mmCIF file of C-alpha atoms in Angstrom:
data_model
loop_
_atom_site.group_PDB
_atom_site.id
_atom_site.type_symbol
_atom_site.label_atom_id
_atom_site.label_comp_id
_atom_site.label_asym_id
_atom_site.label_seq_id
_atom_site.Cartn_x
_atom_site.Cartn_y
_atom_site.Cartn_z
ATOM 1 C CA UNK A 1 0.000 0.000 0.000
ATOM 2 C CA UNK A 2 0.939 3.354 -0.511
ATOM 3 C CA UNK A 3 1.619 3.845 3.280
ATOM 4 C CA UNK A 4 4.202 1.511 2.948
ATOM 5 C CA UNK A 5 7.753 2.243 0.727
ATOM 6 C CA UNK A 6 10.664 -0.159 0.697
ATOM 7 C CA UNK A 7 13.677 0.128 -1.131
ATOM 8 C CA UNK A 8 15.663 -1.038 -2.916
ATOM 9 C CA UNK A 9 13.342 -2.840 -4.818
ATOM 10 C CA UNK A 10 15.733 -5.429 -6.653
ATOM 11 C CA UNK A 11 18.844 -5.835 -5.705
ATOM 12 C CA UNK A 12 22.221 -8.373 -6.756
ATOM 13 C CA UNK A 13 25.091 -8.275 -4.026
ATOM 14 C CA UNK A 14 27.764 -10.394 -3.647
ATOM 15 C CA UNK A 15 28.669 -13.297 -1.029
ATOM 16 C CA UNK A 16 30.302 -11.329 2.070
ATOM 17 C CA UNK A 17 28.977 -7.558 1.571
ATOM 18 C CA UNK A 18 26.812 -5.948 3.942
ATOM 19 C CA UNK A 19 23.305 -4.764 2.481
ATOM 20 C CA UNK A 20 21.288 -2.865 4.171
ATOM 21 C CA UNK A 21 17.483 -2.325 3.487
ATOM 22 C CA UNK A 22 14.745 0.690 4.288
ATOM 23 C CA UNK A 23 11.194 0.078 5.251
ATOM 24 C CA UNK A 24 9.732 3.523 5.282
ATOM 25 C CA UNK A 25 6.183 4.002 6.572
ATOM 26 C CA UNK A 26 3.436 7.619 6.240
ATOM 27 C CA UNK A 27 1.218 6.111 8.432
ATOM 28 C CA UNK A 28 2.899 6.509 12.516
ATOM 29 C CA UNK A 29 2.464 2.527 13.376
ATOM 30 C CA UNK A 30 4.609 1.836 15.986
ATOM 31 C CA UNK A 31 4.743 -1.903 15.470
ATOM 32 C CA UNK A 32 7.087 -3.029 12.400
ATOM 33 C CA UNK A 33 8.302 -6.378 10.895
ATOM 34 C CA UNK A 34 10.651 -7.440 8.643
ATOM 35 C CA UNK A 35 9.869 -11.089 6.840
ATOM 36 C CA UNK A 36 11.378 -13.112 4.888
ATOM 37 C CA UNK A 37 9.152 -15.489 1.603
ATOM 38 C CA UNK A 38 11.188 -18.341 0.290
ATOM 39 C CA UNK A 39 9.295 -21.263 -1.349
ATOM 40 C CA UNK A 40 8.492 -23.886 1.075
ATOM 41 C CA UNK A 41 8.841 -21.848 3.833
ATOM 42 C CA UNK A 42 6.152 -19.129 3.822
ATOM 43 C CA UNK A 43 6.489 -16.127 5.513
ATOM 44 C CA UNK A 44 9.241 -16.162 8.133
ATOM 45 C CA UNK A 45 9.907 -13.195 10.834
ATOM 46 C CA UNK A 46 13.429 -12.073 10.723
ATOM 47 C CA UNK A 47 13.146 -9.357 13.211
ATOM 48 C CA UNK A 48 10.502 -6.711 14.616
ATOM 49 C CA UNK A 49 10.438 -3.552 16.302
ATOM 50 C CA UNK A 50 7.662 -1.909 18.892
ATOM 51 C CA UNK A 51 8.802 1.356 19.037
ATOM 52 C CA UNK A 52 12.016 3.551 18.391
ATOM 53 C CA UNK A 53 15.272 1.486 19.607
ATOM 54 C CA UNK A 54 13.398 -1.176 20.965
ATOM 55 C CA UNK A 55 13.165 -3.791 18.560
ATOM 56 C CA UNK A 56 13.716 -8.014 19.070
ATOM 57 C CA UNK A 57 14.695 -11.414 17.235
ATOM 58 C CA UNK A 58 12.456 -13.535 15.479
ATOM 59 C CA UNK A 59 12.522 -16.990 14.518
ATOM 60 C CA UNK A 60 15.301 -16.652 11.191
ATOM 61 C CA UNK A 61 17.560 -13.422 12.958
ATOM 62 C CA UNK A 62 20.470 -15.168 12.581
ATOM 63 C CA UNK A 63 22.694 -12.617 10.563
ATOM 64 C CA UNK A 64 20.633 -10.211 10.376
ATOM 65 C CA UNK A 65 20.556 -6.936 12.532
ATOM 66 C CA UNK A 66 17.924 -3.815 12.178
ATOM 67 C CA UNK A 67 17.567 -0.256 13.536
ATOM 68 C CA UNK A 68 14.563 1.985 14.101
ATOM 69 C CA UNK A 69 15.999 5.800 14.584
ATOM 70 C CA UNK A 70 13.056 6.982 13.821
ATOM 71 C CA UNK A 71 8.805 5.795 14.150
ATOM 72 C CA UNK A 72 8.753 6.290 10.167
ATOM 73 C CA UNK A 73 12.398 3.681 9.551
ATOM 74 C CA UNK A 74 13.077 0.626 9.699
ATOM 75 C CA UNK A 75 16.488 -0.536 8.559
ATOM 76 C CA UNK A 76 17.462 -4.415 8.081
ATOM 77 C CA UNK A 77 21.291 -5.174 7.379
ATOM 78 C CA UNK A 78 22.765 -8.095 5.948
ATOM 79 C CA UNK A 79 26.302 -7.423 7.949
ATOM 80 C CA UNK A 80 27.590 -10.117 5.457
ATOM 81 C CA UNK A 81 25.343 -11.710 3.044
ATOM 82 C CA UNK A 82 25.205 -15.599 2.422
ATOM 83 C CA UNK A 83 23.754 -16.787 -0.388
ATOM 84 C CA UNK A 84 21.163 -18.759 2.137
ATOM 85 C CA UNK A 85 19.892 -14.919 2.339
ATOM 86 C CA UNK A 86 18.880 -14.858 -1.214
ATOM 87 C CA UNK A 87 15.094 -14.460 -0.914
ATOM 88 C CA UNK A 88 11.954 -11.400 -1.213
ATOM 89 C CA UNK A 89 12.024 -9.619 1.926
ATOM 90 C CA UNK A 90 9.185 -7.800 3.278
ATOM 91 C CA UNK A 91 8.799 -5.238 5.840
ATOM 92 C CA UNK A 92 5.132 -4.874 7.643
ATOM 93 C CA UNK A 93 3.256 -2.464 10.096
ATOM 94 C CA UNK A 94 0.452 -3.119 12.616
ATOM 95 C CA UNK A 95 -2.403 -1.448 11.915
ATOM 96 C CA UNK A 96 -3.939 -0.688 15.075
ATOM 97 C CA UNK A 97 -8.108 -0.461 13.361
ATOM 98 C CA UNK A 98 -7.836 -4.300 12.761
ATOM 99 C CA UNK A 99 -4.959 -5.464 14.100
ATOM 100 C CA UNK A 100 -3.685 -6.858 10.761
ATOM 101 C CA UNK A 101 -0.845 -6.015 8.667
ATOM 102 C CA UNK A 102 0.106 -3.722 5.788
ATOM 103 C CA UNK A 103 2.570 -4.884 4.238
ATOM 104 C CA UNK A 104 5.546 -3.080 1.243
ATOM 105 C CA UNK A 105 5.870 -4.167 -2.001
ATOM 106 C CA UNK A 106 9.045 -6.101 -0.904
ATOM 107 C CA UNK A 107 12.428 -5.973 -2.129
ATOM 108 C CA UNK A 108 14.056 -8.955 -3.821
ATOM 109 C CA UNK A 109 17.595 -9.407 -2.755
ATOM 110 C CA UNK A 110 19.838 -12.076 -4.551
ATOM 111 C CA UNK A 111 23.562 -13.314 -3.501
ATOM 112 C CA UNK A 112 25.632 -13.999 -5.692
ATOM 113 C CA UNK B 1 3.363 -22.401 19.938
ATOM 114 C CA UNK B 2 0.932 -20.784 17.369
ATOM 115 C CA UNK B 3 0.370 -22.687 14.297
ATOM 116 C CA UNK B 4 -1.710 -22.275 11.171
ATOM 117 C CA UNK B 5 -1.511 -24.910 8.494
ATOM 118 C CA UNK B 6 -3.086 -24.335 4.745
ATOM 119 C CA UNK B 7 -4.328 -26.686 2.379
ATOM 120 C CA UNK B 8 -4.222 -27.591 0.050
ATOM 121 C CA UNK B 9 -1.107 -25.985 -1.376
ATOM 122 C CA UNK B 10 -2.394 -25.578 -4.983
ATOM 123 C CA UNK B 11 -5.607 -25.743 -6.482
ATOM 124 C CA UNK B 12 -6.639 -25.542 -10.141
ATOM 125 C CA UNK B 13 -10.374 -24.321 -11.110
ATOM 126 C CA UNK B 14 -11.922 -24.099 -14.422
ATOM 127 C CA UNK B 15 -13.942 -20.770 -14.394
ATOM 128 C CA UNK B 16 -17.204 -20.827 -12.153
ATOM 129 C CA UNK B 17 -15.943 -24.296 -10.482
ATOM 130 C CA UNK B 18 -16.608 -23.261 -6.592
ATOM 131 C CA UNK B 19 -14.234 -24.368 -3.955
ATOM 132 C CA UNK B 20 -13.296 -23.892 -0.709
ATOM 133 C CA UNK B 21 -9.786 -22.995 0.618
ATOM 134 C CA UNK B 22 -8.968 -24.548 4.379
ATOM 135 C CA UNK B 23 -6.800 -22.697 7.420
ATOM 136 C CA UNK B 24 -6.646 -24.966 10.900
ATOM 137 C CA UNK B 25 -4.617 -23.578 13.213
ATOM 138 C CA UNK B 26 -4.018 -23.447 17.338
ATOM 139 C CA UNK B 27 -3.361 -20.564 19.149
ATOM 140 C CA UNK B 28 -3.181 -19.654 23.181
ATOM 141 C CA UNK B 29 -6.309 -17.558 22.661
ATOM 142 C CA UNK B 30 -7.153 -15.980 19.302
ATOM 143 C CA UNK B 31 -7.843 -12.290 18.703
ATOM 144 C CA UNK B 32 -8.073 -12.300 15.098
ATOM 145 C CA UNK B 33 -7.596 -14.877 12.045
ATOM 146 C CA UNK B 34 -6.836 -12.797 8.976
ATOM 147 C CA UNK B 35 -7.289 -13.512 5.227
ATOM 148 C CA UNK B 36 -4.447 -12.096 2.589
ATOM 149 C CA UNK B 37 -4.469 -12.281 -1.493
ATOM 150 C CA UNK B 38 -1.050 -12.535 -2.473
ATOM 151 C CA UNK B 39 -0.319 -11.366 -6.361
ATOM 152 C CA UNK B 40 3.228 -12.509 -8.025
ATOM 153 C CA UNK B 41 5.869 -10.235 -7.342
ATOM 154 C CA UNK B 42 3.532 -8.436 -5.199
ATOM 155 C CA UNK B 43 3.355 -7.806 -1.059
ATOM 156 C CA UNK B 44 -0.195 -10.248 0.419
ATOM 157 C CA UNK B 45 -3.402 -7.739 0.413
ATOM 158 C CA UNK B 46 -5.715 -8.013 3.506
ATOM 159 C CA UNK B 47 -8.421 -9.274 2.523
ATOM 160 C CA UNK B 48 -10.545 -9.975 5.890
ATOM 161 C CA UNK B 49 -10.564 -10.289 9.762
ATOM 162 C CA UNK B 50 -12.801 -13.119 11.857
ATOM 163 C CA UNK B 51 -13.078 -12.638 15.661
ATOM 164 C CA UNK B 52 -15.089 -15.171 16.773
ATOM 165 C CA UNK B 53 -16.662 -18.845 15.690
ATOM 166 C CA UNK B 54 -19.178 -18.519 13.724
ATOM 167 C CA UNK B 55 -18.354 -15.267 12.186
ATOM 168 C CA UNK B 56 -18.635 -14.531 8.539
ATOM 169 C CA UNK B 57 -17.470 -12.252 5.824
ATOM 170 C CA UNK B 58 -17.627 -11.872 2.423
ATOM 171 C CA UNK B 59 -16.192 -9.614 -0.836
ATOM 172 C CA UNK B 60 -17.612 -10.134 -4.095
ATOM 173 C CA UNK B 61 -16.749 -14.068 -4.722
ATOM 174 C CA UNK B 62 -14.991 -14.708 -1.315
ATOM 175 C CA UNK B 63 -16.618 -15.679 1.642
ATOM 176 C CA UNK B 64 -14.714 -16.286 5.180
ATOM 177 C CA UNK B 65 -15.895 -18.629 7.616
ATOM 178 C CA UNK B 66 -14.364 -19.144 11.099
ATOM 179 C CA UNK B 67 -14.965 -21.978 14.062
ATOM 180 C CA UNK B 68 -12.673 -22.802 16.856
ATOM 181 C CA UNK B 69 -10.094 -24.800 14.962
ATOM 182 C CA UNK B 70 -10.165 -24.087 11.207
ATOM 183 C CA UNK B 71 -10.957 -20.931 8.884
ATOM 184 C CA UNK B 72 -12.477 -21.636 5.115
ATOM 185 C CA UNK B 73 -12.465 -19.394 2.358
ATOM 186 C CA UNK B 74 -15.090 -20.364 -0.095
ATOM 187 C CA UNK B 75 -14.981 -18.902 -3.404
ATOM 188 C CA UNK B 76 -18.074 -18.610 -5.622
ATOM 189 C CA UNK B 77 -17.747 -18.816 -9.364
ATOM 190 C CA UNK B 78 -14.107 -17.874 -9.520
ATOM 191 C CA UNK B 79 -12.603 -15.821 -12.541
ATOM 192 C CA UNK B 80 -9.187 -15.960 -13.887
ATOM 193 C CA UNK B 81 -8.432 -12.746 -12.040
ATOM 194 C CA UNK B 82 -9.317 -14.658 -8.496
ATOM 195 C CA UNK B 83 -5.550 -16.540 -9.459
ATOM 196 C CA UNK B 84 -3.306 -15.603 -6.437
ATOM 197 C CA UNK B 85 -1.386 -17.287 -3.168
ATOM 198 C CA UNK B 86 -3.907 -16.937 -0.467
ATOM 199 C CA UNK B 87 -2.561 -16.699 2.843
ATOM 200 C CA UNK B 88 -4.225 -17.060 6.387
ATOM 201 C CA UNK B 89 -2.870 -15.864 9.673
ATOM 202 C CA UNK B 90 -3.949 -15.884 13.286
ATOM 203 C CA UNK B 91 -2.699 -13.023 16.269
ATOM 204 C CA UNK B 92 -3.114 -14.524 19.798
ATOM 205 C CA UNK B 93 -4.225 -12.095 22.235
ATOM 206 C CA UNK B 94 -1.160 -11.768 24.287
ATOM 207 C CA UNK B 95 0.609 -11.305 20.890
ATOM 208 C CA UNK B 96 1.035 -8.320 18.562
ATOM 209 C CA UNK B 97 2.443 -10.354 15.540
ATOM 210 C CA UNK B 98 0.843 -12.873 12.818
ATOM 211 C CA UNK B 99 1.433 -16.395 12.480
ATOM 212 C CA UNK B 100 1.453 -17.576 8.736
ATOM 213 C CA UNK B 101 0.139 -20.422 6.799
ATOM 214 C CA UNK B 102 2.220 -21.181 3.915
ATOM 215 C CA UNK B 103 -0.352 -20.461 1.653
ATOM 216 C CA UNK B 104 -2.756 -21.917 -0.752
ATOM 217 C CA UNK B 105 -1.682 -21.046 -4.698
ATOM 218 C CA UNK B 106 -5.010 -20.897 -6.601
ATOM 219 C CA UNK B 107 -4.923 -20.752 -10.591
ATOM 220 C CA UNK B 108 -7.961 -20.255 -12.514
ATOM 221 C CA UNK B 109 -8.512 -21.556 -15.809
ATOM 222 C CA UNK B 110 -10.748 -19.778 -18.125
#
């Protein structure tokens, strides 16, 4: 939705670079997500944040790490990507009316 | 541990065949079981909330039905343009996350 931005949309990295991508959000939720989608696995919860600097693991956070500076950011960093983190990563907000997501557009990052 | 399991994990439909999509899951008290339409390439679209057995809801062709253990999404007379992943998810009430089903991938012949 249009409440939702993440970027980069695509992106090809290779083995042993950090990445780092931005889940940007209009909207003021303070609950955010960052999954990721790999086939056979369904959505998986990397990491998650409930409010600025206070975020926590989730089931796949193994080398992963995120930041929230800011209610609107959500950062997730590869600090050196495998290519087990090839996948579509999506970032998600709480929306407090329903208590369902909204969920970006995703970005699909590939190791090479 | 929340769990939500989805089946089956494809289904092909001519045009107007109905079917119904199933969602069982367990959770340590359920606050809401959510439907999502997920397009290729695309982030899942919510498509409905159930709060309680017994509840309904329904959008043009889809209908969602809840009772303690399992959700069903019937769809009525599906088009080509009904062809997406649908996924279910259930939030506990101590929780403020979702727990995902790995989907049901539903293609639509015409």
């Amino acid at each position: 939705d249009a409440g939702i931005t993440q970027s980069p949309r695509h992106k090809v990295t290779e083995t042993g670079t950090p990445v780092t991508l931005r889940c940007h959000q209009t909207e003021n939720h303070r609950y955010m997500y960052w999954y990721r989608q790999d086939p056979g696995h369904g959505l998986r919860l990397i990491h998650y944040s409930y409010g600025v600097k206070d975020t926590d693991k989730g089931e796949v956070s193994d080398g992963y790490s995120v930041s929230r500076s800011k209610t609107e950011d959500f950062l997730l960093t590869l600090e050196s990507a495998t290519s087990s983190q090839t996948s579509v990563y999506f970032c998600a907000t709480l929306n407090a009316g329903n208590y369902g997501y909204t969920f970006g557009s995703g970005t699909r990052l590939t190791v090479v | 541990e929340d769990q939500v399991t989805q089946s089956p994990e494809a289904l092909r439909l001519q045009e107007g065949e109905s079917s119904s999509l199933n969602c069982s899951y367990t959770v340590s008290g359920l606050r809401g079981l959510f439907w999502y339409r997920q397009d290729p390439g695309k982030g899942p679209e919510f498509l409905f909330t159930l709060y309680s057995a017994g509840e309904e809801k329904e959008k043009e062709r889809l209908k969602a039905t809840l009772t303690k253990k399992e959700s069903f999404l019937h769809i009525t007379a599906p088009k080509p343009e009904d062809s997406a992943t649908y996924l279910c998810a259930v939030q506990a009430n101590a929780g403020n996350m979702l727990t995902f089903g790995g989907g049901t991938r539903l293609m639509v012949k015409p």
